[in-house]
PDB file of N, CA, C and O in Angstrom:
ATOM      1  N   MET A 204     148.622 120.088  97.838  1.00  0.00           N
ATOM      2  CA  MET A 204     147.602 120.957  97.294  1.00  0.00           C
ATOM      3  C   MET A 204     146.391 120.138  96.832  1.00  0.00           C
ATOM      4  O   MET A 204     145.266 120.532  97.052  1.00  0.00           O
ATOM      5  N   LYS A 205     146.645 118.991  96.217  1.00  0.00           N
ATOM      6  CA  LYS A 205     145.544 118.149  95.743  1.00  0.00           C
ATOM      7  C   LYS A 205     144.692 117.656  96.912  1.00  0.00           C
ATOM      8  O   LYS A 205     143.472 117.569  96.805  1.00  0.00           O
ATOM      9  N   ALA A 206     145.339 117.347  98.029  1.00  0.00           N
ATOM     10  CA  ALA A 206     144.611 116.859  99.204  1.00  0.00           C
ATOM     11  C   ALA A 206     143.688 117.942  99.757  1.00  0.00           C
ATOM     12  O   ALA A 206     142.542 117.675 100.117  1.00  0.00           O
ATOM     13  N   ILE A 207     144.168 119.168  99.804  1.00  0.00           N
ATOM     14  CA  ILE A 207     143.349 120.279 100.292  1.00  0.00           C
ATOM     15  C   ILE A 207     142.167 120.507  99.357  1.00  0.00           C
ATOM     16  O   ILE A 207     141.024 120.680  99.793  1.00  0.00           O
ATOM     17  N   TYR A 208     142.432 120.493  98.056  1.00  0.00           N
ATOM     18  CA  TYR A 208     141.365 120.659  97.066  1.00  0.00           C
ATOM     19  C   TYR A 208     140.315 119.553  97.224  1.00  0.00           C
ATOM     20  O   TYR A 208     139.119 119.813  97.180  1.00  0.00           O
ATOM     21  N   ALA A 209     140.747 118.334  97.439  1.00  0.00           N
ATOM     22  CA  ALA A 209     139.818 117.210  97.586  1.00  0.00           C
ATOM     23  C   ALA A 209     138.944 117.400  98.827  1.00  0.00           C
ATOM     24  O   ALA A 209     137.742 117.118  98.785  1.00  0.00           O
ATOM     25  N   LEU A 210     139.525 117.877  99.923  1.00  0.00           N
ATOM     26  CA  LEU A 210     138.752 118.124 101.138  1.00  0.00           C
ATOM     27  C   LEU A 210     137.706 119.216 100.927  1.00  0.00           C
ATOM     28  O   LEU A 210     136.553 119.087 101.339  1.00  0.00           O
ATOM     29  N   VAL A 211     138.111 120.296 100.288  1.00  0.00           N
ATOM     30  CA  VAL A 211     137.182 121.397 100.021  1.00  0.00           C
ATOM     31  C   VAL A 211     136.070 120.929  99.085  1.00  0.00           C
ATOM     32  O   VAL A 211     134.889 121.204  99.311  1.00  0.00           O
ATOM     33  N   GLN A 212     136.421 120.216  98.049  1.00  0.00           N
ATOM     34  CA  GLN A 212     135.441 119.713  97.091  1.00  0.00           C
ATOM     35  C   GLN A 212     134.451 118.771  97.780  1.00  0.00           C
ATOM     36  O   GLN A 212     133.258 118.830  97.536  1.00  0.00           O
ATOM     37  N   ASP A 213     134.941 117.938  98.657  1.00  0.00           N
ATOM     38  CA  ASP A 213     134.083 117.012  99.402  1.00  0.00           C
ATOM     39  C   ASP A 213     133.078 117.776 100.257  1.00  0.00           C
ATOM     40  O   ASP A 213     131.899 117.429 100.310  1.00  0.00           O
ATOM     41  N   ASP A 214     133.520 118.826 100.939  1.00  0.00           N
ATOM     42  CA  ASP A 214     132.616 119.643 101.747  1.00  0.00           C
ATOM     43  C   ASP A 214     131.553 120.309 100.888  1.00  0.00           C
ATOM     44  O   ASP A 214     130.385 120.362 101.249  1.00  0.00           O
ATOM     45  N   ILE A 215     131.934 120.805  99.739  1.00  0.00           N
ATOM     46  CA  ILE A 215     130.987 121.462  98.829  1.00  0.00           C
ATOM     47  C   ILE A 215     129.935 120.458  98.365  1.00  0.00           C
ATOM     48  O   ILE A 215     128.739 120.748  98.356  1.00  0.00           O
ATOM     49  N   GLU A 216     130.354 119.280  97.984  1.00  0.00           N
ATOM     50  CA  GLU A 216     129.417 118.268  97.503  1.00  0.00           C
ATOM     51  C   GLU A 216     128.445 117.845  98.589  1.00  0.00           C
ATOM     52  O   GLU A 216     127.273 117.614  98.320  1.00  0.00           O
ATOM     53  N   ARG A 217     128.897 117.731  99.824  1.00  0.00           N
ATOM     54  CA  ARG A 217     128.016 117.335 100.925  1.00  0.00           C
ATOM     55  C   ARG A 217     126.983 118.403 101.211  1.00  0.00           C
ATOM     56  O   ARG A 217     125.846 118.105 101.527  1.00  0.00           O
ATOM     57  N   GLU A 218     127.351 119.670 101.107  1.00  0.00           N
ATOM     58  CA  GLU A 218     126.430 120.761 101.408  1.00  0.00           C
ATOM     59  C   GLU A 218     125.361 120.927 100.340  1.00  0.00           C
ATOM     60  O   GLU A 218     124.280 121.437 100.625  1.00  0.00           O
ATOM     61  N   GLU A 219     125.597 120.490  99.128  1.00  0.00           N
ATOM     62  CA  GLU A 219     124.628 120.666  98.053  1.00  0.00           C
ATOM     63  C   GLU A 219     123.340 119.920  98.331  1.00  0.00           C
ATOM     64  O   GLU A 219     122.275 120.354  97.940  1.00  0.00           O
ATOM     65  N   GLY A 220     123.389 118.789  99.022  1.00  0.00           N
ATOM     66  CA  GLY A 220     122.210 118.004  99.295  1.00  0.00           C
ATOM     67  C   GLY A 220     121.489 118.396 100.576  1.00  0.00           C
ATOM     68  O   GLY A 220     120.446 117.852 100.888  1.00  0.00           O
ATOM     69  N   ARG A 221     122.011 119.348 101.294  1.00  0.00           N
ATOM     70  CA  ARG A 221     121.437 119.741 102.575  1.00  0.00           C
ATOM     71  C   ARG A 221     120.299 120.736 102.381  1.00  0.00           C
ATOM     72  O   ARG A 221     120.283 121.502 101.435  1.00  0.00           O
ATOM     73  N   ILE A 222     119.356 120.705 103.313  1.00  0.00           N
ATOM     74  CA  ILE A 222     118.289 121.694 103.328  1.00  0.00           C
ATOM     75  C   ILE A 222     118.423 122.520 104.596  1.00  0.00           C
ATOM     76  O   ILE A 222     119.012 122.080 105.583  1.00  0.00           O
ATOM     77  N   ASP A 223     117.850 123.723 104.554  1.00  0.00           N
ATOM     78  CA  ASP A 223     117.930 124.565 105.744  1.00  0.00           C
ATOM     79  C   ASP A 223     116.831 124.183 106.736  1.00  0.00           C
ATOM     80  O   ASP A 223     115.949 123.377 106.445  1.00  0.00           O
ATOM     81  N   LEU A 224     116.895 124.756 107.920  1.00  0.00           N
ATOM     82  CA  LEU A 224     115.966 124.422 108.995  1.00  0.00           C
ATOM     83  C   LEU A 224     114.522 124.736 108.597  1.00  0.00           C
ATOM     84  O   LEU A 224     113.608 123.974 108.913  1.00  0.00           O
ATOM     85  N   GLU A 225     114.312 125.828 107.899  1.00  0.00           N
ATOM     86  CA  GLU A 225     112.968 126.203 107.471  1.00  0.00           C
ATOM     87  C   GLU A 225     112.367 125.140 106.543  1.00  0.00           C
ATOM     88  O   GLU A 225     111.215 124.735 106.709  1.00  0.00           O
ATOM     89  N   GLN A 226     113.143 124.667 105.582  1.00  0.00           N
ATOM     90  CA  GLN A 226     112.678 123.638 104.659  1.00  0.00           C
ATOM     91  C   GLN A 226     112.434 122.326 105.406  1.00  0.00           C
ATOM     92  O   GLN A 226     111.453 121.631 105.159  1.00  0.00           O
ATOM     93  N   TYR A 227     113.321 121.996 106.327  1.00  0.00           N
ATOM     94  CA  TYR A 227     113.161 120.783 107.140  1.00  0.00           C
ATOM     95  C   TYR A 227     111.844 120.826 107.903  1.00  0.00           C
ATOM     96  O   TYR A 227     111.081 119.865 107.899  1.00  0.00           O
ATOM     97  N   ASN A 228     111.578 121.949 108.567  1.00  0.00           N
ATOM     98  CA  ASN A 228     110.344 122.081 109.341  1.00  0.00           C
ATOM     99  C   ASN A 228     109.113 122.015 108.450  1.00  0.00           C
ATOM    100  O   ASN A 228     108.092 121.437 108.834  1.00  0.00           O
ATOM    101  N   LYS A 229     109.201 122.586 107.250  1.00  0.00           N
ATOM    102  CA  LYS A 229     108.089 122.532 106.301  1.00  0.00           C
ATOM    103  C   LYS A 229     107.797 121.082 105.901  1.00  0.00           C
ATOM    104  O   LYS A 229     106.644 120.653 105.893  1.00  0.00           O
ATOM    105  N   GLU A 230     108.837 120.332 105.566  1.00  0.00           N
ATOM    106  CA  GLU A 230     108.667 118.937 105.163  1.00  0.00           C
ATOM    107  C   GLU A 230     108.145 118.093 106.325  1.00  0.00           C
ATOM    108  O   GLU A 230     107.312 117.202 106.125  1.00  0.00           O
ATOM    109  N   LEU A 231     108.600 118.377 107.529  1.00  0.00           N
ATOM    110  CA  LEU A 231     108.131 117.658 108.708  1.00  0.00           C
ATOM    111  C   LEU A 231     106.641 117.932 108.939  1.00  0.00           C
ATOM    112  O   LEU A 231     105.862 117.005 109.203  1.00  0.00           O
ATOM    113  N   ALA A 232     106.226 119.188 108.813  1.00  0.00           N
ATOM    114  CA  ALA A 232     104.816 119.536 108.989  1.00  0.00           C
ATOM    115  C   ALA A 232     103.950 118.856 107.928  1.00  0.00           C
ATOM    116  O   ALA A 232     102.853 118.364 108.228  1.00  0.00           O
ATOM    117  N   GLU A 233     104.437 118.796 106.686  1.00  0.00           N
ATOM    118  CA  GLU A 233     103.699 118.124 105.619  1.00  0.00           C
ATOM    119  C   GLU A 233     103.536 116.640 105.919  1.00  0.00           C
ATOM    120  O   GLU A 233     102.456 116.077 105.717  1.00  0.00           O
ATOM    121  N   ALA A 234     104.587 116.015 106.418  1.00  0.00           N
ATOM    122  CA  ALA A 234     104.530 114.590 106.756  1.00  0.00           C
ATOM    123  C   ALA A 234     103.563 114.352 107.914  1.00  0.00           C
ATOM    124  O   ALA A 234     102.786 113.389 107.890  1.00  0.00           O
ATOM    125  N   GLU A 235     103.577 115.231 108.899  1.00  0.00           N
ATOM    126  CA  GLU A 235     102.653 115.096 110.021  1.00  0.00           C
ATOM    127  C   GLU A 235     101.205 115.251 109.558  1.00  0.00           C
ATOM    128  O   GLU A 235     100.315 114.533 110.013  1.00  0.00           O
ATOM    129  N   ASP A 236     100.953 116.189 108.643  1.00  0.00           N
ATOM    130  CA  ASP A 236      99.610 116.376 108.093  1.00  0.00           C
ATOM    131  C   ASP A 236      99.145 115.129 107.346  1.00  0.00           C
ATOM    132  O   ASP A 236      97.987 114.721 107.471  1.00  0.00           O
ATOM    133  N   GLU A 237     100.029 114.541 106.556  1.00  0.00           N
ATOM    134  CA  GLU A 237      99.674 113.321 105.835  1.00  0.00           C
ATOM    135  C   GLU A 237      99.285 112.217 106.818  1.00  0.00           C
ATOM    136  O   GLU A 237      98.286 111.520 106.617  1.00  0.00           O
ATOM    137  N   PHE A 238     100.055 112.052 107.862  1.00  0.00           N
ATOM    138  CA  PHE A 238      99.779 111.031 108.857  1.00  0.00           C
ATOM    139  C   PHE A 238      98.447 111.308 109.553  1.00  0.00           C
ATOM    140  O   PHE A 238      97.617 110.407 109.731  1.00  0.00           O
ATOM    141  N   THR A 239      98.218 112.553 109.951  1.00  0.00           N
ATOM    142  CA  THR A 239      96.985 112.934 110.628  1.00  0.00           C
ATOM    143  C   THR A 239      95.772 112.685 109.748  1.00  0.00           C
ATOM    144  O   THR A 239      94.713 112.275 110.225  1.00  0.00           O
ATOM    145  N   ASN A 240      95.923 112.901 108.439  1.00  0.00           N
ATOM    146  CA  ASN A 240      94.819 112.702 107.490  1.00  0.00           C
ATOM    147  C   ASN A 240      94.653 111.242 107.085  1.00  0.00           C
ATOM    148  O   ASN A 240      93.822 110.928 106.233  1.00  0.00           O
ATOM    149  N   GLY A 241      95.441 110.350 107.665  1.00  0.00           N
ATOM    150  CA  GLY A 241      95.311 108.928 107.372  1.00  0.00           C
ATOM    151  C   GLY A 241      96.019 108.494 106.111  1.00  0.00           C
ATOM    152  O   GLY A 241      95.808 107.387 105.616  1.00  0.00           O
ATOM    153  N   ASP A 242      96.860 109.349 105.571  1.00  0.00           N
ATOM    154  CA  ASP A 242      97.589 109.027 104.343  1.00  0.00           C
ATOM    155  C   ASP A 242      98.913 108.352 104.707  1.00  0.00           C
ATOM    156  O   ASP A 242      99.992 108.912 104.549  1.00  0.00           O
ATOM    157  N   SER A 243      98.787 107.138 105.255  1.00  0.00           N
ATOM    158  CA  SER A 243      99.977 106.389 105.652  1.00  0.00           C
ATOM    159  C   SER A 243      99.660 104.900 105.601  1.00  0.00           C
ATOM    160  O   SER A 243      98.504 104.509 105.481  1.00  0.00           O
ATOM    161  N   ILE A 244     100.701 104.094 105.678  1.00  0.00           N
ATOM    162  CA  ILE A 244     100.527 102.643 105.709  1.00  0.00           C
ATOM    163  C   ILE A 244     101.412 102.077 106.819  1.00  0.00           C
ATOM    164  O   ILE A 244     102.370 102.718 107.240  1.00  0.00           O
ATOM    165  N   SER A 245     101.089 100.879 107.240  1.00  0.00           N
ATOM    166  CA  SER A 245     101.863 100.243 108.300  1.00  0.00           C
ATOM    167  C   SER A 245     103.173  99.686 107.744  1.00  0.00           C
ATOM    168  O   SER A 245     103.344  99.544 106.531  1.00  0.00           O
ATOM    169  N   ASN A 246     104.083  99.347 108.653  1.00  0.00           N
ATOM    170  CA  ASN A 246     105.342  98.718 108.246  1.00  0.00           C
ATOM    171  C   ASN A 246     105.086  97.386 107.562  1.00  0.00           C
ATOM    172  O   ASN A 246     105.762  97.027 106.600  1.00  0.00           O
ATOM    173  N   VAL A 247     104.105  96.643 108.076  1.00  0.00           N
ATOM    174  CA  VAL A 247     103.773  95.341 107.492  1.00  0.00           C
ATOM    175  C   VAL A 247     103.317  95.523 106.046  1.00  0.00           C
ATOM    176  O   VAL A 247     103.754  94.792 105.146  1.00  0.00           O
ATOM    177  N   GLU A 248     102.449  96.500 105.813  1.00  0.00           N
ATOM    178  CA  GLU A 248     101.960  96.752 104.456  1.00  0.00           C
ATOM    179  C   GLU A 248     103.106  97.205 103.543  1.00  0.00           C
ATOM    180  O   GLU A 248     103.181  96.807 102.385  1.00  0.00           O
ATOM    181  N   MET A 249     103.999  98.020 104.066  1.00  0.00           N
ATOM    182  CA  MET A 249     105.145  98.472 103.265  1.00  0.00           C
ATOM    183  C   MET A 249     106.013  97.291 102.864  1.00  0.00           C
ATOM    184  O   MET A 249     106.473  97.200 101.723  1.00  0.00           O
ATOM    185  N   LYS A 250     106.253  96.374 103.784  1.00  0.00           N
ATOM    186  CA  LYS A 250     107.055  95.187 103.462  1.00  0.00           C
ATOM    187  C   LYS A 250     106.401  94.359 102.370  1.00  0.00           C
ATOM    188  O   LYS A 250     107.077  93.844 101.481  1.00  0.00           O
ATOM    189  N   LYS A 251     105.060  94.243 102.423  1.00  0.00           N
ATOM    190  CA  LYS A 251     104.341  93.515 101.374  1.00  0.00           C
ATOM    191  C   LYS A 251     104.539  94.187 100.018  1.00  0.00           C
ATOM    192  O   LYS A 251     104.768  93.522  99.007  1.00  0.00           O
ATOM    193  N   GLN A 252     104.435  95.504  99.998  1.00  0.00           N
ATOM    194  CA  GLN A 252     104.616  96.244  98.747  1.00  0.00           C
ATOM    195  C   GLN A 252     106.030  96.080  98.197  1.00  0.00           C
ATOM    196  O   GLN A 252     106.220  95.907  96.998  1.00  0.00           O
ATOM    197  N   ILE A 253     107.009  96.127  99.073  1.00  0.00           N
ATOM    198  CA  ILE A 253     108.400  95.966  98.640  1.00  0.00           C
ATOM    199  C   ILE A 253     108.605  94.586  98.028  1.00  0.00           C
ATOM    200  O   ILE A 253     109.251  94.450  96.982  1.00  0.00           O
ATOM    201  N   LYS A 254     108.044  93.559  98.661  1.00  0.00           N
ATOM    202  CA  LYS A 254     108.150  92.204  98.117  1.00  0.00           C
ATOM    203  C   LYS A 254     107.510  92.124  96.738  1.00  0.00           C
ATOM    204  O   LYS A 254     108.038  91.476  95.829  1.00  0.00           O
ATOM    205  N   GLN A 255     106.368  92.797  96.559  1.00  0.00           N
ATOM    206  CA  GLN A 255     105.702  92.819  95.263  1.00  0.00           C
ATOM    207  C   GLN A 255     106.565  93.519  94.220  1.00  0.00           C
ATOM    208  O   GLN A 255     106.662  93.080  93.076  1.00  0.00           O
ATOM    209  N   TRP A 256     107.203  94.617  94.598  1.00  0.00           N
ATOM    210  CA  TRP A 256     108.062  95.352  93.664  1.00  0.00           C
ATOM    211  C   TRP A 256     109.235  94.499  93.228  1.00  0.00           C
ATOM    212  O   TRP A 256     109.584  94.448  92.066  1.00  0.00           O
ATOM    213  N   HIS A 257     109.820  93.795  94.194  1.00  0.00           N
ATOM    214  CA  HIS A 257     110.962  92.929  93.873  1.00  0.00           C
ATOM    215  C   HIS A 257     110.533  91.781  92.962  1.00  0.00           C
ATOM    216  O   HIS A 257     111.247  91.424  92.039  1.00  0.00           O
ATOM    217  N   ALA A 258     109.372  91.215  93.254  1.00  0.00           N
ATOM    218  CA  ALA A 258     108.872  90.096  92.434  1.00  0.00           C
ATOM    219  C   ALA A 258     108.587  90.564  91.012  1.00  0.00           C
ATOM    220  O   ALA A 258     108.927  89.863  90.050  1.00  0.00           O
ATOM    221  N   SER A 259     108.009  91.749  90.852  1.00  0.00           N
ATOM    222  CA  SER A 259     107.701  92.237  89.502  1.00  0.00           C
ATOM    223  C   SER A 259     108.974  92.652  88.769  1.00  0.00           C
ATOM    224  O   SER A 259     109.052  92.544  87.547  1.00  0.00           O
ATOM    225  N   LYS A 260     109.969  93.085  89.506  1.00  0.00           N
ATOM    226  CA  LYS A 260     111.247  93.478  88.896  1.00  0.00           C
ATOM    227  C   LYS A 260     112.002  92.255  88.378  1.00  0.00           C
ATOM    228  O   LYS A 260     112.702  92.331  87.365  1.00  0.00           O
ATOM    229  N   GLU A 261     111.862  91.138  89.072  1.00  0.00           N
ATOM    230  CA  GLU A 261     112.557  89.901  88.681  1.00  0.00           C
ATOM    231  C   GLU A 261     111.889  89.238  87.479  1.00  0.00           C
ATOM    232  O   GLU A 261     112.500  88.438  86.804  1.00  0.00           O
ATOM    233  N   SER A 262     110.642  89.570  87.231  1.00  0.00           N
ATOM    234  CA  SER A 262     109.910  88.951  86.107  1.00  0.00           C
ATOM    235  C   SER A 262     110.308  89.516  84.776  1.00  0.00           C
ATOM    236  O   SER A 262     110.764  90.543  84.579  1.00  0.00           O
TER     237      SER A 262
END
């Protein structure tokens, strides 16, 4: 019985973080708009920022 309960509980917990297709499409459209409007950075720039965050965190 405990094993069945654990399986059901696991499924419930996984579904709580999921979004539906409508929300997914909305978030995708928002991200595409940001990119189209130039509100993005390159991978190289992101890596630089991450290094800065790590350096400031270590200080």
